[in-house]
Amino acid sequence: VTRVDGEKLLPYRTQLVQTLQLTLRLRCKQGYTLACNLLHHILRSTALTYPTDYCSVPGGFNRPLQEYLPIKDWGRPGDLWNLEIKWHVPSAEETAFVFYVLDLLLQPELQRLQRYAQGEQDMS
């Protein structure tokens, strides 16, 4: 999972959660690190507000070269009032998924830490 809009991750939420449940308990440092990166990217993609289009030219660069040559705009400042930036704003479904993942994965870890702090459990 790289930088993908959260709405595009939602169809795969079951597989992503299953993968996290299997890999976040790995004792192998490399596997655990990859699992944490997956969790980080899932939460970032679904929970944050961020621009989805980084173009400084109105209309974007995706036009035929006969109509528009992008190299002619290199070094030109963009019109800050007319950038037509597209934003990812988390939907209710994305927010619900974030809370589900946090409840599923974070709550048990917080409970383990609480039991450790109370002297009821050793920390391995």
CSV table of N, CA and C in Angstrom, one decimal:
chain,number,residue,atom,x,y,z
A,1,VAL,N,0.9,-1.2,0.0
A,1,VAL,CA,0.0,0.0,0.0
A,1,VAL,C,0.9,1.2,0.0
A,2,THR,N,0.8,2.0,-1.0
A,2,THR,CA,1.5,3.3,-1.1
A,2,THR,C,0.4,4.4,-1.0
A,3,ARG,N,0.7,5.5,-1.4
A,3,ARG,CA,-0.2,6.6,-1.3
A,3,ARG,C,-1.4,6.4,-2.2
A,4,VAL,N,-2.5,6.0,-1.6
A,4,VAL,CA,-3.8,5.6,-2.3
A,4,VAL,C,-4.9,6.3,-1.5
A,5,ASP,N,-5.9,6.9,-2.3
A,5,ASP,CA,-7.0,7.5,-1.6
A,5,ASP,C,-7.7,6.5,-0.7
A,6,GLY,N,-8.1,6.9,0.4
A,6,GLY,CA,-8.8,6.0,1.4
A,6,GLY,C,-10.0,5.2,0.8
A,7,GLU,N,-10.7,5.9,-0.1
A,7,GLU,CA,-11.9,5.3,-0.7
A,7,GLU,C,-11.6,4.1,-1.5
A,8,LYS,N,-10.4,4.1,-2.1
A,8,LYS,CA,-9.9,3.0,-2.9
A,8,LYS,C,-9.5,1.8,-2.1
A,9,LEU,N,-9.2,2.1,-0.8
A,9,LEU,CA,-8.8,1.0,0.1
A,9,LEU,C,-10.0,0.2,0.7
A,10,LEU,N,-11.1,0.9,0.8
A,10,LEU,CA,-12.3,0.3,1.5
A,10,LEU,C,-12.7,-1.0,0.9
A,11,PRO,N,-12.7,-1.3,-0.4
A,11,PRO,CA,-13.1,-2.6,-0.9
A,11,PRO,C,-12.2,-3.7,-0.4
A,12,TYR,N,-11.0,-3.4,0.0
A,12,TYR,CA,-10.0,-4.4,0.5
A,12,TYR,C,-9.9,-4.4,2.0
A,13,ARG,N,-10.8,-3.8,2.7
A,13,ARG,CA,-10.6,-3.6,4.2
A,13,ARG,C,-10.5,-5.0,4.9
A,14,THR,N,-11.3,-6.0,4.5
A,14,THR,CA,-11.3,-7.3,5.1
A,14,THR,C,-9.9,-7.9,5.0
A,15,GLN,N,-9.4,-7.9,3.8
A,15,GLN,CA,-8.0,-8.5,3.5
A,15,GLN,C,-6.9,-7.7,4.3
A,16,LEU,N,-7.1,-6.4,4.3
A,16,LEU,CA,-6.1,-5.6,5.0
A,16,LEU,C,-6.1,-5.8,6.5
A,17,VAL,N,-7.2,-5.9,7.1
A,17,VAL,CA,-7.3,-6.2,8.5
A,17,VAL,C,-6.8,-7.6,8.8
A,18,GLN,N,-7.1,-8.5,8.0
A,18,GLN,CA,-6.6,-9.9,8.2
A,18,GLN,C,-5.1,-9.9,8.1
A,19,THR,N,-4.6,-9.2,7.2
A,19,THR,CA,-3.1,-9.2,7.0
A,19,THR,C,-2.5,-8.5,8.3
A,20,LEU,N,-3.1,-7.4,8.7
A,20,LEU,CA,-2.5,-6.8,9.9
A,20,LEU,C,-2.6,-7.7,11.2
A,21,GLN,N,-3.7,-8.4,11.3
A,21,GLN,CA,-3.9,-9.3,12.5
A,21,GLN,C,-2.8,-10.4,12.5
A,22,LEU,N,-2.4,-10.8,11.3
A,22,LEU,CA,-1.5,-11.9,11.2
A,22,LEU,C,0.0,-11.4,11.3
A,23,THR,N,0.2,-10.2,10.9
A,23,THR,CA,1.6,-9.7,10.8
A,23,THR,C,2.1,-8.8,12.0
A,24,LEU,N,1.1,-8.1,12.7
A,24,LEU,CA,1.5,-7.2,13.7
A,24,LEU,C,2.1,-8.0,14.9
A,25,ARG,N,1.9,-9.2,15.0
A,25,ARG,CA,2.5,-10.0,16.1
A,25,ARG,C,3.8,-10.8,15.7
A,26,LEU,N,4.3,-10.5,14.6
A,26,LEU,CA,5.5,-11.2,14.1
A,26,LEU,C,6.7,-10.8,15.0
A,27,ARG,N,7.5,-11.8,15.3
A,27,ARG,CA,8.7,-11.5,16.1
A,27,ARG,C,9.9,-11.1,15.3
A,28,CYS,N,9.8,-11.3,14.0
A,28,CYS,CA,10.8,-10.9,13.0
A,28,CYS,C,10.7,-9.4,12.8
A,29,LYS,N,11.9,-8.7,13.1
A,29,LYS,CA,11.9,-7.2,13.0
A,29,LYS,C,11.4,-6.7,11.7
A,30,GLN,N,11.9,-7.3,10.6
A,30,GLN,CA,11.6,-6.9,9.3
A,30,GLN,C,10.1,-7.0,9.0
A,31,GLY,N,9.5,-8.2,9.3
A,31,GLY,CA,8.1,-8.4,9.1
A,31,GLY,C,7.3,-7.5,9.9
A,32,TYR,N,7.6,-7.2,11.2
A,32,TYR,CA,6.9,-6.3,12.1
A,32,TYR,C,7.0,-4.9,11.5
A,33,THR,N,8.1,-4.5,11.0
A,33,THR,CA,8.3,-3.2,10.5
A,33,THR,C,7.4,-3.0,9.3
A,34,LEU,N,7.4,-4.0,8.4
A,34,LEU,CA,6.5,-3.9,7.2
A,34,LEU,C,5.0,-3.8,7.6
A,35,ALA,N,4.6,-4.6,8.6
A,35,ALA,CA,3.3,-4.5,9.1
A,35,ALA,C,2.9,-3.2,9.7
A,36,CYS,N,3.8,-2.6,10.4
A,36,CYS,CA,3.6,-1.2,10.9
A,36,CYS,C,3.5,-0.2,9.8
A,37,ASN,N,4.3,-0.4,8.8
A,37,ASN,CA,4.2,0.5,7.6
A,37,ASN,C,2.9,0.4,6.9
A,38,LEU,N,2.4,-0.8,6.8
A,38,LEU,CA,1.1,-1.0,6.2
A,38,LEU,C,0.0,-0.3,7.1
A,39,LEU,N,0.1,-0.5,8.4
A,39,LEU,CA,-0.9,0.2,9.3
A,39,LEU,C,-0.8,1.7,9.1
A,40,HIS,N,0.4,2.2,9.1
A,40,HIS,CA,0.6,3.6,8.9
A,40,HIS,C,0.0,4.2,7.7
A,41,HIS,N,0.2,3.5,6.5
A,41,HIS,CA,-0.3,3.9,5.3
A,41,HIS,C,-1.9,3.8,5.2
A,42,ILE,N,-2.4,2.8,5.8
A,42,ILE,CA,-3.9,2.6,5.8
A,42,ILE,C,-4.5,3.7,6.6
A,43,LEU,N,-4.0,4.0,7.8
A,43,LEU,CA,-4.5,5.1,8.6
A,43,LEU,C,-4.4,6.5,8.0
A,44,ARG,N,-3.2,6.7,7.4
A,44,ARG,CA,-3.0,8.0,6.7
A,44,ARG,C,-3.9,8.2,5.6
A,45,SER,N,-4.1,7.2,4.8
A,45,SER,CA,-4.9,7.3,3.6
A,45,SER,C,-6.4,7.4,3.9
A,46,THR,N,-6.8,6.9,5.0
A,46,THR,CA,-8.3,6.9,5.3
A,46,THR,C,-8.6,8.0,6.3
A,47,ALA,N,-7.7,8.5,7.1
A,47,ALA,CA,-8.0,9.4,8.2
A,47,ALA,C,-7.7,10.9,7.9
A,48,LEU,N,-6.7,11.1,7.0
A,48,LEU,CA,-6.2,12.5,6.8
A,48,LEU,C,-6.9,13.2,5.7
A,49,THR,N,-6.9,14.6,5.8
A,49,THR,CA,-7.3,15.4,4.7
A,49,THR,C,-6.0,15.8,4.0
A,50,TYR,N,-5.9,15.6,2.7
A,50,TYR,CA,-4.7,15.9,1.9
A,50,TYR,C,-5.1,16.2,0.5
A,51,PRO,N,-4.2,16.9,-0.2
A,51,PRO,CA,-4.5,17.1,-1.7
A,51,PRO,C,-4.2,15.9,-2.5
A,52,THR,N,-5.1,15.6,-3.4
A,52,THR,CA,-4.9,14.5,-4.3
A,52,THR,C,-4.3,14.9,-5.6
A,53,ASP,N,-4.2,16.2,-5.9
A,53,ASP,CA,-3.7,16.7,-7.1
A,53,ASP,C,-2.7,17.8,-6.8
A,54,TYR,N,-1.5,17.6,-7.2
A,54,TYR,CA,-0.4,18.6,-6.8
A,54,TYR,C,0.0,19.5,-8.0
A,55,CYS,N,-0.9,19.7,-8.9
A,55,CYS,CA,-0.6,20.5,-10.1
A,55,CYS,C,-0.8,22.0,-9.8
A,56,SER,N,0.2,22.8,-10.2
A,56,SER,CA,0.1,24.2,-10.0
A,56,SER,C,-0.5,24.9,-11.2
A,57,VAL,N,-1.0,24.2,-12.2
A,57,VAL,CA,-1.5,24.8,-13.4
A,57,VAL,C,-3.0,24.4,-13.5
A,58,PRO,N,-3.9,25.4,-13.6
A,58,PRO,CA,-5.3,25.0,-13.7
A,58,PRO,C,-5.6,24.1,-14.9
A,59,GLY,N,-6.4,23.1,-14.7
A,59,GLY,CA,-6.7,22.1,-15.7
A,59,GLY,C,-5.8,20.9,-15.8
A,60,GLY,N,-4.7,21.0,-15.0
A,60,GLY,CA,-3.8,19.9,-14.9
A,60,GLY,C,-2.9,19.6,-16.2
A,61,PHE,N,-2.1,18.6,-16.1
A,61,PHE,CA,-1.1,18.3,-17.2
A,61,PHE,C,-1.7,17.2,-18.1
A,62,ASN,N,-2.8,16.6,-17.8
A,62,ASN,CA,-3.3,15.5,-18.6
A,62,ASN,C,-4.1,16.0,-19.8
A,63,ARG,N,-3.4,16.6,-20.7
A,63,ARG,CA,-4.0,17.1,-21.9
A,63,ARG,C,-3.2,16.7,-23.1
A,64,PRO,N,-3.7,16.6,-24.2
A,64,PRO,CA,-2.9,16.2,-25.4
A,64,PRO,C,-1.7,17.2,-25.6
A,65,LEU,N,-0.6,16.7,-26.0
A,65,LEU,CA,0.6,17.6,-26.3
A,65,LEU,C,0.3,18.6,-27.4
A,66,GLN,N,-0.6,18.3,-28.3
A,66,GLN,CA,-0.9,19.2,-29.4
A,66,GLN,C,-1.6,20.4,-28.8
A,67,GLU,N,-2.3,20.2,-27.7
A,67,GLU,CA,-3.1,21.2,-27.1
A,67,GLU,C,-2.3,22.0,-26.0
A,68,TYR,N,-1.4,21.3,-25.3
A,68,TYR,CA,-0.7,21.9,-24.2
A,68,TYR,C,0.6,21.2,-24.0
A,69,LEU,N,1.7,22.0,-23.9
A,69,LEU,CA,3.0,21.5,-23.7
A,69,LEU,C,3.5,21.9,-22.3
A,70,PRO,N,3.5,20.9,-21.3
A,70,PRO,CA,3.8,21.2,-19.9
A,70,PRO,C,5.1,21.9,-19.6
A,71,ILE,N,6.1,21.6,-20.4
A,71,ILE,CA,7.4,22.2,-20.2
A,71,ILE,C,7.4,23.7,-20.3
A,72,LYS,N,6.4,24.3,-21.0
A,72,LYS,CA,6.3,25.7,-21.1
A,72,LYS,C,6.0,26.4,-19.8
A,73,ASP,N,5.4,25.6,-18.8
A,73,ASP,CA,5.0,26.1,-17.5
A,73,ASP,C,6.1,25.9,-16.4
A,74,TRP,N,7.2,25.3,-16.7
A,74,TRP,CA,8.2,25.1,-15.7
A,74,TRP,C,8.8,26.4,-15.3
A,75,GLY,N,8.8,26.5,-14.0
A,75,GLY,CA,9.4,27.8,-13.4
A,75,GLY,C,8.4,28.9,-13.3
A,76,ARG,N,7.2,28.8,-13.8
A,76,ARG,CA,6.2,29.8,-13.7
A,76,ARG,C,5.4,29.6,-12.4
A,77,PRO,N,5.2,30.7,-11.7
A,77,PRO,CA,4.3,30.6,-10.5
A,77,PRO,C,2.9,30.3,-10.9
A,78,GLY,N,2.2,29.5,-10.0
A,78,GLY,CA,0.8,29.2,-10.3
A,78,GLY,C,0.0,30.3,-9.7
A,79,ASP,N,-1.2,30.4,-10.2
A,79,ASP,CA,-2.2,31.4,-9.7
A,79,ASP,C,-2.8,30.7,-8.4
A,80,LEU,N,-2.5,31.2,-7.3
A,80,LEU,CA,-2.9,30.7,-6.0
A,80,LEU,C,-4.4,30.7,-5.8
A,81,TRP,N,-5.1,31.5,-6.5
A,81,TRP,CA,-6.6,31.6,-6.4
A,81,TRP,C,-7.3,30.8,-7.4
A,82,ASN,N,-6.5,30.1,-8.3
A,82,ASN,CA,-7.2,29.3,-9.3
A,82,ASN,C,-6.5,28.0,-9.6
A,83,LEU,N,-6.0,27.3,-8.5
A,83,LEU,CA,-5.3,26.1,-8.7
A,83,LEU,C,-6.2,24.9,-8.9
A,84,GLU,N,-7.5,25.0,-8.5
A,84,GLU,CA,-8.4,23.9,-8.6
A,84,GLU,C,-7.9,22.6,-7.9
A,85,ILE,N,-7.4,22.8,-6.7
A,85,ILE,CA,-6.9,21.6,-6.0
A,85,ILE,C,-8.0,20.7,-5.6
A,86,LYS,N,-7.8,19.4,-5.8
A,86,LYS,CA,-8.7,18.4,-5.4
A,86,LYS,C,-8.2,17.8,-4.0
A,87,TRP,N,-9.1,17.7,-3.1
A,87,TRP,CA,-8.8,17.3,-1.7
A,87,TRP,C,-9.4,15.9,-1.4
A,88,HIS,N,-8.7,15.1,-0.6
A,88,HIS,CA,-9.3,13.9,0.0
A,88,HIS,C,-9.8,14.3,1.4
A,89,VAL,N,-11.0,14.2,1.6
A,89,VAL,CA,-11.6,14.5,2.9
A,89,VAL,C,-12.3,13.1,3.3
A,90,PRO,N,-11.9,12.6,4.5
A,90,PRO,CA,-12.4,11.3,4.9
A,90,PRO,C,-13.9,11.3,4.9
A,91,SER,N,-14.5,10.2,4.3
A,91,SER,CA,-15.9,10.0,4.3
A,91,SER,C,-16.3,9.4,5.7
A,92,ALA,N,-17.6,9.3,5.9
A,92,ALA,CA,-18.1,8.6,7.1
A,92,ALA,C,-17.6,7.2,7.2
A,93,GLU,N,-17.6,6.5,6.0
A,93,GLU,CA,-17.3,5.1,5.9
A,93,GLU,C,-15.8,4.9,6.2
A,94,GLU,N,-14.9,5.9,5.7
A,94,GLU,CA,-13.5,5.8,6.0
A,94,GLU,C,-13.2,6.0,7.5
A,95,THR,N,-13.9,7.0,8.1
A,95,THR,CA,-13.7,7.3,9.5
A,95,THR,C,-14.2,6.1,10.3
A,96,ALA,N,-15.3,5.5,10.0
A,96,ALA,CA,-15.7,4.3,10.7
A,96,ALA,C,-14.7,3.2,10.6
A,97,PHE,N,-14.1,3.0,9.4
A,97,PHE,CA,-13.0,2.0,9.3
A,97,PHE,C,-11.8,2.3,10.1
A,98,VAL,N,-11.4,3.5,10.2
A,98,VAL,CA,-10.3,3.9,11.1
A,98,VAL,C,-10.6,3.6,12.5
A,99,PHE,N,-11.8,3.9,13.0
A,99,PHE,CA,-12.1,3.6,14.4
A,99,PHE,C,-12.2,2.1,14.6
A,100,TYR,N,-12.7,1.3,13.6
A,100,TYR,CA,-12.7,-0.1,13.7
A,100,TYR,C,-11.3,-0.7,13.9
A,101,VAL,N,-10.4,-0.2,13.0
A,101,VAL,CA,-9.0,-0.7,13.0
A,101,VAL,C,-8.4,-0.4,14.4
A,102,LEU,N,-8.6,0.8,14.9
A,102,LEU,CA,-8.0,1.2,16.1
A,102,LEU,C,-8.6,0.4,17.3
A,103,ASP,N,-9.9,0.2,17.3
A,103,ASP,CA,-10.5,-0.6,18.3
A,103,ASP,C,-10.0,-2.0,18.3
A,104,LEU,N,-9.9,-2.6,17.1
A,104,LEU,CA,-9.5,-3.9,17.0
A,104,LEU,C,-8.0,-4.2,17.3
A,105,LEU,N,-7.1,-3.3,16.9
A,105,LEU,CA,-5.7,-3.5,17.1
A,105,LEU,C,-5.1,-2.7,18.3
A,106,LEU,N,-5.6,-1.5,18.6
A,106,LEU,CA,-5.0,-0.7,19.6
A,106,LEU,C,-5.5,-1.1,21.0
A,107,GLN,N,-6.8,-1.3,21.1
A,107,GLN,CA,-7.4,-1.6,22.5
A,107,GLN,C,-6.7,-2.8,23.2
A,108,PRO,N,-6.4,-3.9,22.5
A,108,PRO,CA,-5.7,-5.0,23.2
A,108,PRO,C,-4.3,-4.7,23.7
A,109,GLU,N,-3.6,-3.8,22.9
A,109,GLU,CA,-2.3,-3.4,23.3
A,109,GLU,C,-2.3,-2.5,24.5
A,110,LEU,N,-3.3,-1.6,24.5
A,110,LEU,CA,-3.5,-0.7,25.6
A,110,LEU,C,-3.8,-1.5,26.9
A,111,GLN,N,-4.7,-2.5,26.7
A,111,GLN,CA,-5.0,-3.3,27.9
A,111,GLN,C,-3.8,-4.1,28.4
A,112,ARG,N,-2.9,-4.6,27.5
A,112,ARG,CA,-1.7,-5.3,27.9
A,112,ARG,C,-0.8,-4.3,28.7
A,113,LEU,N,-0.7,-3.1,28.2
A,113,LEU,CA,0.1,-2.1,28.9
A,113,LEU,C,-0.4,-1.8,30.3
A,114,GLN,N,-1.8,-1.7,30.4
A,114,GLN,CA,-2.4,-1.4,31.6
A,114,GLN,C,-2.2,-2.5,32.6
A,115,ARG,N,-2.3,-3.8,32.2
A,115,ARG,CA,-2.1,-4.9,33.1
A,115,ARG,C,-0.6,-4.9,33.5
A,116,TYR,N,0.3,-4.6,32.6
A,116,TYR,CA,1.7,-4.5,33.0
A,116,TYR,C,2.0,-3.4,34.0
A,117,ALA,N,1.4,-2.3,33.8
A,117,ALA,CA,1.5,-1.1,34.7
A,117,ALA,C,1.0,-1.5,36.1
A,118,GLN,N,-0.1,-2.3,36.2
A,118,GLN,CA,-0.7,-2.7,37.5
A,118,GLN,C,0.0,-3.9,38.1
A,119,GLY,N,1.0,-4.4,37.4
A,119,GLY,CA,1.8,-5.6,37.9
A,119,GLY,C,1.1,-6.9,37.7
A,120,GLU,N,0.1,-7.0,36.9
A,120,GLU,CA,-0.6,-8.2,36.7
A,120,GLU,C,0.0,-9.0,35.5
A,121,GLN,N,0.8,-8.5,34.7
A,121,GLN,CA,1.4,-9.2,33.6
A,121,GLN,C,2.8,-8.8,33.4
A,122,ASP,N,3.7,-9.7,33.0
A,122,ASP,CA,5.1,-9.4,32.6
A,122,ASP,C,5.1,-9.0,31.2
A,123,MET,N,6.1,-8.1,30.9
A,123,MET,CA,6.2,-7.7,29.5
A,123,MET,C,7.4,-8.5,28.9
A,124,SER,N,7.1,-9.2,27.8
A,124,SER,CA,8.1,-10.0,27.1
A,124,SER,C,8.9,-9.1,26.2
